[in-house]
Tab-separated table of C-alpha atoms and ligand atoms in Angstrom:
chain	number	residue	atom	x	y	z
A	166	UNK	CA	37.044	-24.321	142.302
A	167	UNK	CA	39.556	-26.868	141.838
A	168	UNK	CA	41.630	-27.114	138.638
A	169	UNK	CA	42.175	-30.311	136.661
A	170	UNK	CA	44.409	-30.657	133.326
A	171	UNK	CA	43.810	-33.593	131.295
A	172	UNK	CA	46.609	-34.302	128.527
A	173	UNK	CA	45.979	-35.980	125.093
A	174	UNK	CA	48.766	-36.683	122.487
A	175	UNK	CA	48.404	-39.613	119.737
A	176	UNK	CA	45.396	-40.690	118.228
A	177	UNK	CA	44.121	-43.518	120.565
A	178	UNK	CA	44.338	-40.696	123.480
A	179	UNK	CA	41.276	-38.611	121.695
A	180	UNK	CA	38.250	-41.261	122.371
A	181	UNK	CA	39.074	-41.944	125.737
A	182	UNK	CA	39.168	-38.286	126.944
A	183	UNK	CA	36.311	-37.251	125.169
A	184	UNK	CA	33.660	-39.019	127.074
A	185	UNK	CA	35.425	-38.166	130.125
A	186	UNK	CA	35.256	-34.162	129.426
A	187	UNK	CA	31.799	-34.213	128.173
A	188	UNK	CA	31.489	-35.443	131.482
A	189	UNK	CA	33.480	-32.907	133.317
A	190	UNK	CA	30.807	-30.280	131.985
A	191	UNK	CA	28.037	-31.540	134.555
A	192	UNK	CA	30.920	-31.130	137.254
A	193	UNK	CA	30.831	-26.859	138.141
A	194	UNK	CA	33.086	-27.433	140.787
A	195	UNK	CA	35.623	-28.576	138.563
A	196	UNK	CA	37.713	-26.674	135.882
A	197	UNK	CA	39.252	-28.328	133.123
A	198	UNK	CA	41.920	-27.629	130.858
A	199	UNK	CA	43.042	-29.191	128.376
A	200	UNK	CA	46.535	-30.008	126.977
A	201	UNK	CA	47.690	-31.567	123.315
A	202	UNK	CA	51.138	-32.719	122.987
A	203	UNK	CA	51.294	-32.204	119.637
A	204	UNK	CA	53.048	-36.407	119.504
A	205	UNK	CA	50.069	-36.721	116.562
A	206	UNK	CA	49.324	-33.570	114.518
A	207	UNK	CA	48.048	-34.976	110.997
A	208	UNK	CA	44.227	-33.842	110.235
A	209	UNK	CA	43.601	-37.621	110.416
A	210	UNK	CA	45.532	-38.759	113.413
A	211	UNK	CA	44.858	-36.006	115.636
A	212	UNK	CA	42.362	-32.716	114.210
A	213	UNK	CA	39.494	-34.293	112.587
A	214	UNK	CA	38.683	-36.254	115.941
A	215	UNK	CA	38.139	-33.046	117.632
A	216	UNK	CA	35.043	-32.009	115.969
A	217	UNK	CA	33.882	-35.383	115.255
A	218	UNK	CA	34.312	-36.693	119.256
A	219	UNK	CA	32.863	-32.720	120.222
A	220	UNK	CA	36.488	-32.677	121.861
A	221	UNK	CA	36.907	-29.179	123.498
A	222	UNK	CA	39.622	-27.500	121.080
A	223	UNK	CA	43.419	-27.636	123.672
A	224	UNK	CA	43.783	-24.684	125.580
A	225	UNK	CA	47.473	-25.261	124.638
A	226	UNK	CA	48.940	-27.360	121.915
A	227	UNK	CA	53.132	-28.303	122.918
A	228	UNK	CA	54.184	-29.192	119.020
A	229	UNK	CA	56.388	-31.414	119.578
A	230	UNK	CA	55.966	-33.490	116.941
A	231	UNK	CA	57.654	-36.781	115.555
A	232	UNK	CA	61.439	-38.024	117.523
A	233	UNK	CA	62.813	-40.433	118.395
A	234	UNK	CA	61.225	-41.842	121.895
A	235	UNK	CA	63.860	-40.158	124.288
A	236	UNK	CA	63.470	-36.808	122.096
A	237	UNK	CA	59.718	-36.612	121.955
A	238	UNK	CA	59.417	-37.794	125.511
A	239	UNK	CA	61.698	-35.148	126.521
A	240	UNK	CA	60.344	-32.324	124.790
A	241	UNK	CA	57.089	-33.195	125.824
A	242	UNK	CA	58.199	-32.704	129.552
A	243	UNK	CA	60.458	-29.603	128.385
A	244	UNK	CA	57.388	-27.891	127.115
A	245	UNK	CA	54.562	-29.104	129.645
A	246	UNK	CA	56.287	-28.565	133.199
A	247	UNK	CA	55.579	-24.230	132.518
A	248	UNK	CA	52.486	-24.885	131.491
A	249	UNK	CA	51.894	-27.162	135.095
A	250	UNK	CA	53.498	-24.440	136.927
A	251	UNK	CA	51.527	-21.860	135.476
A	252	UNK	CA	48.131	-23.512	136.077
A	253	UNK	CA	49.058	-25.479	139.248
A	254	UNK	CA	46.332	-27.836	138.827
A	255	UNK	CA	45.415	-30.020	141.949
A	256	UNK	CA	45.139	-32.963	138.959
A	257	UNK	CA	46.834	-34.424	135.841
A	258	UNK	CA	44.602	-37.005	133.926
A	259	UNK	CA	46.634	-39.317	131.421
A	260	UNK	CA	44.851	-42.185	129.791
A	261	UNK	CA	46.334	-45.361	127.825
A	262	UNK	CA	49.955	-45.880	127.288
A	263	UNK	CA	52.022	-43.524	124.508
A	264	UNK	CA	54.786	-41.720	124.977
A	265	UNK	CA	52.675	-38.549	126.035
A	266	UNK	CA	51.051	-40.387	128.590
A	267	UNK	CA	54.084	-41.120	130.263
A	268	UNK	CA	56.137	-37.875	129.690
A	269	UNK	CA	52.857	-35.857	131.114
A	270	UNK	CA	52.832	-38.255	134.191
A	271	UNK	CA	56.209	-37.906	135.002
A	272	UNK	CA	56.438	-33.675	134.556
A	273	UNK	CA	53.423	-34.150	136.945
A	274	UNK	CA	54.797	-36.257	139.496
A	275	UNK	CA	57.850	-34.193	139.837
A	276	UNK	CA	55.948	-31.051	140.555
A	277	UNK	CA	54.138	-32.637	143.565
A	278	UNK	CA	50.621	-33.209	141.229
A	279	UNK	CA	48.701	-36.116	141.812
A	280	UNK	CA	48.021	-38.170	138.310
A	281	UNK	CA	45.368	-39.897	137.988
A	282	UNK	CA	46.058	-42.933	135.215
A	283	UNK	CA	42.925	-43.771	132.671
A	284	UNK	CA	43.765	-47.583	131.688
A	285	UNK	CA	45.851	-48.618	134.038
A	286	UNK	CA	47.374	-51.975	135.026
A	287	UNK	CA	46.762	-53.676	131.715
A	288	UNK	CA	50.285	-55.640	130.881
A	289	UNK	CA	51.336	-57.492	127.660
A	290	UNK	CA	54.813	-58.351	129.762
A	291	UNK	CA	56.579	-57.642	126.708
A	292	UNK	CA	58.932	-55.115	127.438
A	293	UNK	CA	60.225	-54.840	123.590
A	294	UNK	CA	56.774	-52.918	123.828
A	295	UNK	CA	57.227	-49.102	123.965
A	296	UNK	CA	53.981	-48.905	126.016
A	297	UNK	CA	54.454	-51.597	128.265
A	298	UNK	CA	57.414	-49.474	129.546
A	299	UNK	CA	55.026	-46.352	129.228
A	300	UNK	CA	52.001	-47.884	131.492
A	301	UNK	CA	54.536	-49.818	134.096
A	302	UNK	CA	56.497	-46.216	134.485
A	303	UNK	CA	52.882	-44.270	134.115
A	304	UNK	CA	51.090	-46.581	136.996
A	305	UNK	CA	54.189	-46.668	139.528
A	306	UNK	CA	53.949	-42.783	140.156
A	307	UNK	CA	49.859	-42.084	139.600
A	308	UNK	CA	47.746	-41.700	142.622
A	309	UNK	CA	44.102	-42.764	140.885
A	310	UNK	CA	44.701	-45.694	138.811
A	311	UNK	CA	41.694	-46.190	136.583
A	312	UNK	CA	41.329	-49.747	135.179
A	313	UNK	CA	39.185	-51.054	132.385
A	314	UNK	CA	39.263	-54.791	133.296
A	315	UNK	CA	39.661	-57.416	136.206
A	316	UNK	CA	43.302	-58.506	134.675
A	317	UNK	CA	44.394	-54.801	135.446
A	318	UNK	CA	43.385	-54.819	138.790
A	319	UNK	CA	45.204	-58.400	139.263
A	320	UNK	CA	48.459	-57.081	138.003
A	321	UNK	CA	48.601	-53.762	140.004
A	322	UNK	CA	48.193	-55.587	142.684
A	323	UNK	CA	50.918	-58.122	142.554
A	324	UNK	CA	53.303	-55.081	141.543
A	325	UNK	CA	52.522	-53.545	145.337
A	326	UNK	CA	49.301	-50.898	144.446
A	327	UNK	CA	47.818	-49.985	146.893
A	328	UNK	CA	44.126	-51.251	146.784
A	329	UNK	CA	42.859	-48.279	147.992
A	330	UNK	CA	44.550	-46.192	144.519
A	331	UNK	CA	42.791	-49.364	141.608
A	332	UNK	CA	39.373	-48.549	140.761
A	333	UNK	CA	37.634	-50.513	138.289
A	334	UNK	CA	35.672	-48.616	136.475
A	335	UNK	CA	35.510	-50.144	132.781
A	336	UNK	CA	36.094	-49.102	129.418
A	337	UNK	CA	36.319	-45.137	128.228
A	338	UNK	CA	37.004	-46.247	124.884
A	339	UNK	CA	33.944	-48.460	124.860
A	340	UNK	CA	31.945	-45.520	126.261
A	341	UNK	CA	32.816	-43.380	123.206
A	342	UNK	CA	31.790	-45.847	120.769
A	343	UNK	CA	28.404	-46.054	122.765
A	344	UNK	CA	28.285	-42.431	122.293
A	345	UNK	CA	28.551	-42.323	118.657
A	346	UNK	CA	27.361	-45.615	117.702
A	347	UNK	CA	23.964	-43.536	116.301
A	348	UNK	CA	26.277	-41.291	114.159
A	349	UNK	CA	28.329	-43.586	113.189
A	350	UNK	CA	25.704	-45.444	110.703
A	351	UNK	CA	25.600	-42.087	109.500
A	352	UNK	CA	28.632	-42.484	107.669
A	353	UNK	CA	28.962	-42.663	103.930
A	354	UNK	CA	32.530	-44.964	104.221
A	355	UNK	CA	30.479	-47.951	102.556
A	356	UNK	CA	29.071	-45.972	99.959
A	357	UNK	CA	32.509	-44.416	98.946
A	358	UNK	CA	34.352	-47.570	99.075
A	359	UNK	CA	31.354	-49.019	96.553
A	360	UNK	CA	30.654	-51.674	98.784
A	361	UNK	CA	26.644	-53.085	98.472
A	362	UNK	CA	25.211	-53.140	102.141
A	363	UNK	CA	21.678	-54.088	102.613
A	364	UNK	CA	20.971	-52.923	106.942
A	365	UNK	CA	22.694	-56.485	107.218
A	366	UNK	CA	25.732	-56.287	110.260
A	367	UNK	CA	27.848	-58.880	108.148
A	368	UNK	CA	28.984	-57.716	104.688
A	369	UNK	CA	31.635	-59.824	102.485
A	370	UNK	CA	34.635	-57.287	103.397
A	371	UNK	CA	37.468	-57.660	105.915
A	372	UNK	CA	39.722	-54.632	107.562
A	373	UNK	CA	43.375	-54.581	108.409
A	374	UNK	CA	45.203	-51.684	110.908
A	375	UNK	CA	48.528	-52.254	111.618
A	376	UNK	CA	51.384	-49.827	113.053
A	377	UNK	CA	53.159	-51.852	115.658
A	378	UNK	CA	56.671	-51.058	115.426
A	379	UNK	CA	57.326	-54.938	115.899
A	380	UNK	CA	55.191	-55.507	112.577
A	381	UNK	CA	56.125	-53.064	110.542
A	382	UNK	CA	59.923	-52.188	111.161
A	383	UNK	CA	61.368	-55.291	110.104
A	384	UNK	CA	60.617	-56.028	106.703
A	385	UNK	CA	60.350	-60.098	107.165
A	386	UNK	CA	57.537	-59.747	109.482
A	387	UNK	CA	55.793	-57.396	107.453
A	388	UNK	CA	56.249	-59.396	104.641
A	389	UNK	CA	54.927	-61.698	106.042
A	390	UNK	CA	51.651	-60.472	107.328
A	391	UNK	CA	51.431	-58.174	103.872
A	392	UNK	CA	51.775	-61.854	102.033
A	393	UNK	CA	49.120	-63.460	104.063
A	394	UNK	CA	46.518	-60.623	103.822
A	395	UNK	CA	46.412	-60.199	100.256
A	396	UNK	CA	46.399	-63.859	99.620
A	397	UNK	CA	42.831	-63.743	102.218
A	398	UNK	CA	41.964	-60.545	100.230
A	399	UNK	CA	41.574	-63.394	96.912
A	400	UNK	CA	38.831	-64.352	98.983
A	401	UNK	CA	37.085	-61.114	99.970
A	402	UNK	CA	38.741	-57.093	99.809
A	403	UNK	CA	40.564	-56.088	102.448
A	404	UNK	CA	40.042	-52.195	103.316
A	405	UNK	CA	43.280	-51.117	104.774
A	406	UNK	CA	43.445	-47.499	106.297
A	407	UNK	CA	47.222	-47.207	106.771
A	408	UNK	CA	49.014	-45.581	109.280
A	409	UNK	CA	52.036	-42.573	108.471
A	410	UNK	CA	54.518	-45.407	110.388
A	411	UNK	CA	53.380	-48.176	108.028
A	412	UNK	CA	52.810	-46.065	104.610
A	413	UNK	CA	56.562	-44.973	105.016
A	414	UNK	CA	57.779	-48.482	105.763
A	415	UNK	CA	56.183	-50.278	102.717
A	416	UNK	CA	57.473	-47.482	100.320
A	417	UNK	CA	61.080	-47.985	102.004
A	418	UNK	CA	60.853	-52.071	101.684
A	419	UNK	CA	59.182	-51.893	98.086
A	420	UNK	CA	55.836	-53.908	99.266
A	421	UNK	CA	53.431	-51.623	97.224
A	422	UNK	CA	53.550	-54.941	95.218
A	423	UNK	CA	50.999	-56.544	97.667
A	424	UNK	CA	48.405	-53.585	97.704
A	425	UNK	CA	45.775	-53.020	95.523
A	426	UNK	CA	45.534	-50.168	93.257
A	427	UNK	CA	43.866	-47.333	94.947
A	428	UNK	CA	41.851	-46.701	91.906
A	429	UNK	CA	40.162	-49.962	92.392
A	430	UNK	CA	38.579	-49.984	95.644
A	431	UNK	CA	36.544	-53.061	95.251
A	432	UNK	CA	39.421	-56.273	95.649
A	433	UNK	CA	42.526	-57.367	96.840
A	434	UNK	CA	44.017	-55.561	99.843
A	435	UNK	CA	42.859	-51.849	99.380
A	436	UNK	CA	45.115	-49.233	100.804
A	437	UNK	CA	43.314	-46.058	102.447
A	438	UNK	CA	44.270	-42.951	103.908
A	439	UNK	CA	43.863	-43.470	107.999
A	440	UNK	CA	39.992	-42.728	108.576
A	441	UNK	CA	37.844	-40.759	110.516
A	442	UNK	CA	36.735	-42.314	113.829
A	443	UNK	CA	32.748	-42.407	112.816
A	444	UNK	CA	34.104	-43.967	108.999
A	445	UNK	CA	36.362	-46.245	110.876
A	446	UNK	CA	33.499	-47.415	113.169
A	447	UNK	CA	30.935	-47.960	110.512
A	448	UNK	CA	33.817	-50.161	108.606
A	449	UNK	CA	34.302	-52.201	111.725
A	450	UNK	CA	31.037	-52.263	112.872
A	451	UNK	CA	29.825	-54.121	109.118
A	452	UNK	CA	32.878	-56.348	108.328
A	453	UNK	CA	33.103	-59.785	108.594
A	454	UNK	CA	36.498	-59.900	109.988
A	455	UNK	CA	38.618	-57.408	111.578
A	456	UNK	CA	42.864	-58.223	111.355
A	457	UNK	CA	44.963	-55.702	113.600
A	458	UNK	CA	47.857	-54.938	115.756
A	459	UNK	CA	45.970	-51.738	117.950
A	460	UNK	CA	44.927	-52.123	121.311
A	461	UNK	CA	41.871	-50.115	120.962
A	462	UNK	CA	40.689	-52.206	118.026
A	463	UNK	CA	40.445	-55.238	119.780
A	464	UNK	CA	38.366	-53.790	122.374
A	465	UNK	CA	35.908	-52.277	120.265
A	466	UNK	CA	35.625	-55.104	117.901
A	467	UNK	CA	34.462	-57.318	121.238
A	468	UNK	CA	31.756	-54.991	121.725
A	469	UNK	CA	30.917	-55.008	118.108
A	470	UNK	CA	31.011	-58.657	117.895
A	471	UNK	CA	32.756	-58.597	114.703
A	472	UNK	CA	35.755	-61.425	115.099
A	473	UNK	CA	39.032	-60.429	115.715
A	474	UNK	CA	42.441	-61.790	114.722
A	475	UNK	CA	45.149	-59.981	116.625
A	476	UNK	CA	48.458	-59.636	114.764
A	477	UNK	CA	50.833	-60.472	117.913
A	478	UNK	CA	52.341	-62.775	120.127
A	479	UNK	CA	50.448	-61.240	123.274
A	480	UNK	CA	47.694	-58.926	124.170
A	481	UNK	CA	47.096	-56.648	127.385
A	482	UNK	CA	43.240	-57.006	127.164
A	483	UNK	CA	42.478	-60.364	127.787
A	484	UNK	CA	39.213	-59.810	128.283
A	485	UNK	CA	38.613	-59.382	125.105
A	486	UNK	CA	40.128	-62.609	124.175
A	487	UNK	CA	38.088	-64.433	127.150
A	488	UNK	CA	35.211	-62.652	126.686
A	489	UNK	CA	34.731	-60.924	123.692
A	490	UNK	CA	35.872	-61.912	119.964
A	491	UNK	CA	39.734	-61.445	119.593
A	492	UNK	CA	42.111	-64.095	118.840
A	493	UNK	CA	45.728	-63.841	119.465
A	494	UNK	CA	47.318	-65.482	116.401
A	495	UNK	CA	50.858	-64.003	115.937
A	496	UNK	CA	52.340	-62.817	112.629
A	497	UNK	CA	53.011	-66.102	110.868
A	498	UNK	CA	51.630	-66.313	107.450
A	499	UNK	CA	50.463	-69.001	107.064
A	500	UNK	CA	48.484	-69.237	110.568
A	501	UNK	CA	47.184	-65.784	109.593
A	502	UNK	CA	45.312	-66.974	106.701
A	503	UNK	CA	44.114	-70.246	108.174
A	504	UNK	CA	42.812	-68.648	111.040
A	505	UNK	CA	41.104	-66.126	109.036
A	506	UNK	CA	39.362	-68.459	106.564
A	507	UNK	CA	38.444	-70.227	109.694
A	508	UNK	CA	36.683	-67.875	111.499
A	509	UNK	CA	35.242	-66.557	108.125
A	510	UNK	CA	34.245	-70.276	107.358
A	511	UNK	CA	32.557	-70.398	110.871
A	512	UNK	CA	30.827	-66.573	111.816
A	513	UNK	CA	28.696	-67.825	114.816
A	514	UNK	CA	30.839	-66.779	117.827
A	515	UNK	CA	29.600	-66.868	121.239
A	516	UNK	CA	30.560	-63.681	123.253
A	517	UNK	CA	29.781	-61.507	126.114
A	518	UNK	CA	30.316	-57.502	127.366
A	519	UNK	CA	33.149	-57.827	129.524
A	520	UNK	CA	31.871	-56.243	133.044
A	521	UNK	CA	31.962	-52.346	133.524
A	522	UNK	CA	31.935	-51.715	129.340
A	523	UNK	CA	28.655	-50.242	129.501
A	524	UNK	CA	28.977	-46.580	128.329
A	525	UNK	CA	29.296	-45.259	132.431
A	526	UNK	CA	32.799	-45.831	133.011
A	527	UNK	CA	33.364	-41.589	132.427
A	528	UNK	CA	30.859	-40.941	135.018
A	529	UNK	CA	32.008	-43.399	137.490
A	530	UNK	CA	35.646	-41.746	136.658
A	531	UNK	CA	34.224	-38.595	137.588
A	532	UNK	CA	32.741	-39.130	140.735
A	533	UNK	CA	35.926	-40.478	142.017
A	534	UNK	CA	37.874	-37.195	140.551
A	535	UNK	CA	35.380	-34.978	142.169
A	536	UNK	CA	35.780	-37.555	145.658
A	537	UNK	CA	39.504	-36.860	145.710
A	538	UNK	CA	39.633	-33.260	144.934
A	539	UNK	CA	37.455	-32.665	147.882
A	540	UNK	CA	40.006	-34.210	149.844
A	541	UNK	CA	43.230	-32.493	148.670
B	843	UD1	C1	51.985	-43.983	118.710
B	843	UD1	C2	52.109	-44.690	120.043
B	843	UD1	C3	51.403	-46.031	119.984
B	843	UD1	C4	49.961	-45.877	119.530
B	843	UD1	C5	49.929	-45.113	118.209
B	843	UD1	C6	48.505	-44.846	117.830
B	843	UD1	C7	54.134	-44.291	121.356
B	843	UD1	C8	55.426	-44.870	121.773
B	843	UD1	N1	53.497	-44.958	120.374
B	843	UD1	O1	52.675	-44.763	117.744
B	843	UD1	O2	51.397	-46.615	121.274
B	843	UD1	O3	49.394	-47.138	119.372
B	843	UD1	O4	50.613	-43.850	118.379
B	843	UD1	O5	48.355	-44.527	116.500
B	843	UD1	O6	53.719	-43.308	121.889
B	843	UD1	N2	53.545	-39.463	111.833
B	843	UD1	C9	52.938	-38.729	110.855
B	843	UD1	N3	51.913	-37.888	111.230
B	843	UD1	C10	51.513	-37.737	112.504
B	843	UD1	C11	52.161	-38.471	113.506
B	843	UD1	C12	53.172	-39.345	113.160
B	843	UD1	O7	53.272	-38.839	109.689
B	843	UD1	O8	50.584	-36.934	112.762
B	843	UD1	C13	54.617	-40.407	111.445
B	843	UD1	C14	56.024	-39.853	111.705
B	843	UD1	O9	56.860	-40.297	110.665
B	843	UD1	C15	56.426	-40.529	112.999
B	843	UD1	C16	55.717	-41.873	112.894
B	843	UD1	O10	54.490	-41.596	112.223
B	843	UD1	O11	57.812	-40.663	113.125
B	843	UD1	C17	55.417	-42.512	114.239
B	843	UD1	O12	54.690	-41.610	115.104
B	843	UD1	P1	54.782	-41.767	116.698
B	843	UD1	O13	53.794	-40.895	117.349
B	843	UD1	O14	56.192	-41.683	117.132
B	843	UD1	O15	54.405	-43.282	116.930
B	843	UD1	P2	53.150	-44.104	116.401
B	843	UD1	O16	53.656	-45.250	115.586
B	843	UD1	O17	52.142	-43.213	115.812
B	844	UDP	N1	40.895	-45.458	114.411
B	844	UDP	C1	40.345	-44.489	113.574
B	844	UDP	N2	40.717	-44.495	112.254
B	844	UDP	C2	41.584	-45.408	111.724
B	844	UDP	C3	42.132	-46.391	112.603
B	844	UDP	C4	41.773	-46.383	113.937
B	844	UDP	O1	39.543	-43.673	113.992
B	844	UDP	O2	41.872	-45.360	110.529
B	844	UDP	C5	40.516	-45.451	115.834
B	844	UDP	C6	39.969	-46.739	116.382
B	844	UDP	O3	38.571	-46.826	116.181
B	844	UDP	C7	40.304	-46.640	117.862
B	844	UDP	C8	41.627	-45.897	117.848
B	844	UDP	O4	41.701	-45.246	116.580
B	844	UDP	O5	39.316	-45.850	118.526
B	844	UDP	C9	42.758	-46.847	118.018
B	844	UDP	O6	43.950	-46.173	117.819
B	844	UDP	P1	45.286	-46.862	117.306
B	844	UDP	O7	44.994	-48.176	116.683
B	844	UDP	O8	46.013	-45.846	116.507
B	844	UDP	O9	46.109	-47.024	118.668
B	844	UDP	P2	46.166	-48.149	119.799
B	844	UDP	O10	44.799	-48.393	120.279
B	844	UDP	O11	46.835	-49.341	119.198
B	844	UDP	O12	47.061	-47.541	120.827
């Protein structure tokens, strides 16, 4: 029996191991453990995707809680490497690009573990980017490097991969929402929110995430982007689950002044508590426009089809710019609005699947784990 430990940390990290353990169940030769940093720890950043994704519950959670990024990386390796030496598994799994991703990869590496690297090679070549450090250190020391689109594969290889390590395999966080796309129109969010939905995919409703520490730590920009969204959310509300990072930022700058009041959910730019993942996709899934600084969201708005109008100067999927329905539009105000009313003004967009984001990128994952740990 050979032993594999996957680790998970911050909230993007739950829907892209999930379809990979449910996976791992039809695999007897393989035993998997699983390991939560403890980086995310909120009920709505980290537990209440457990039960929701059917997430196995961690056989160990590190607590390490918030730091700074040298801190929580640290502590992360502090508390893991006993854990690796206890278990000795023959694999460590990280997927995306937080700071547990790389702190797990590197206790691994030293230890003499092969990683194997869910997400790999995608590159905004922004280094102000905490993650773009996190997947160029992650990828230089993994053995299986995972990718979810072509642009991945190109960029590995011009930094010296080996092609025999890149696998393209598509999108875990795609197969997820495949998963629970059923469930998700299950959810109740519309009802709560009192919005009036008819079966129709398009409602009169818009959603904003934003947590970037480029948006959000410097109070011009978020200004800026708080300015421009409730100006757009004259036009039509703008539901607006907030992120810990972002709450605590507009209380310290004094922008409650561009939220809505909570009490009335039904215009302006309505603040919410961050949701759960099936709320979250039924919101997406209906709106008519989607405004965001995650990396996740872009992806599953392309396979939505709902348009997308990335908060940043750059993105790391551009397949999902190429192919599916994002558009990279930067934090200016005033371009912000424009391009929203423009795309609202104009809903017929023309876009595909981008290859690979079919649901099977888990399985194909775990046919090359179970390849390799015959081998080793
Ligand atoms: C982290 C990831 C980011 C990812 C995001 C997903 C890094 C460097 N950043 O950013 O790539 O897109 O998660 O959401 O790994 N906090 C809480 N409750 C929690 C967790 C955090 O209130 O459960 C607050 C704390 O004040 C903390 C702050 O949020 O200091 C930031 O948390 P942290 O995990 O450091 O970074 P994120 O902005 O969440
Ligand atoms: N998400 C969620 N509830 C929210 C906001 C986001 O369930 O209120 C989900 C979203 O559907 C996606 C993931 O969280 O699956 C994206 O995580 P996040 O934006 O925090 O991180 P990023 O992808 O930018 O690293």
């Amino acid at each position: 029996m050979k032993r594999m430990l996957s680790v998970v940390g911050a909230r993007p990290n739950f829907m892209k191991v999930a379809p990979i353990a449910s996976e791992l169940r039809n695999s007897p030769d393989i035993q998997h453990f699983l390991v939560h940093s403890g980086q995310h720890y909120d009920e709505n950043l980290s537990g209440s995707f457990f039960a929701e994704l059917d997430l196995p519950k961690p056989d160990v959670n590190l607590e390490v809680g918030s730091g700074s990024h040298a801190v929580q990386t640290a502590e992360i390796m502090r508390r893991l490497e006993p854990v690796l030496l206890d278990w000795r598994p023959q694999i460590v799994l990280v997927v995306g690009d937080v700071n547990t991703t790389l702190a797990a990869a590197v206790t691994a590496a030293k230890l003499g573990i092969d990683v194997a690297h869910v997400e790999a090679g995608l590159r905004s070549f922004d280094l102000t980017m905490p993650e773009e450090i996190n997947r160029k250190l992650t990828d230089s020391i993994s053995t299986l490097l995972f990718v979810t689109e072509q642009s991945g594969v190109n960029n590995l290889k011009r930094e010296g991969v080996a092609e025999e390590k890149i696998f393209l395999v598509g999108n875990v966080m795609i197969d997820c929402l495949l998963r629970h796309r059923e469930a998700a129109a299950g959810s109740r969010i519309l009802d709560r929110l009192g919005v009036r939905h008819d079966g129709s995919r398009c409602l009169p409703y818009a959603v904003l995430t934003l947590h970037r520490p480029s948006n959000v730590e410097e109070a011009r920009t978020l200004q800026g982007i708080l300015s421009a969204v409730s100006s757009l959310a004259t036009d039509l509300p703008v539901f607006f689950p907030v992120h810990p990072r972002t709450r605590k930022q507009i209380a310290d700058f004094g922008f409650e002044c561009y939220l809505a009041d909570p009490g009335n959910s039904h215009r302006g730019l309505i603040p919410l508590d961050p949701l759960g993942y099936l709320d979250f996709l039924s919101l997406n899934a209906q709106a008519s426009l989607v405004l965001t600084d995650s990396g996740g969201v872009q992806e599953e708005t392309t396979i939505l089809g709902v348009p997308c109008l990335t908060l940043r100067e750059n993105t790391e999927r551009p397949a999902t710019v190429e192919q599916g329905t994002n558009q990279v539009v930067g934090v200016d105000p005033d371009r912000i609005l424009a391009s929203a009313r423009s795309v609202l003004n104009n809903p017929q967009q023309e876009h595909r699947c981008p290859p690979l984001w079919d649901g099977k990128a888990a399985q194909r994952i775990v046919q090359i784990l179970n390849g390799h740990l015959q081998c080793v």
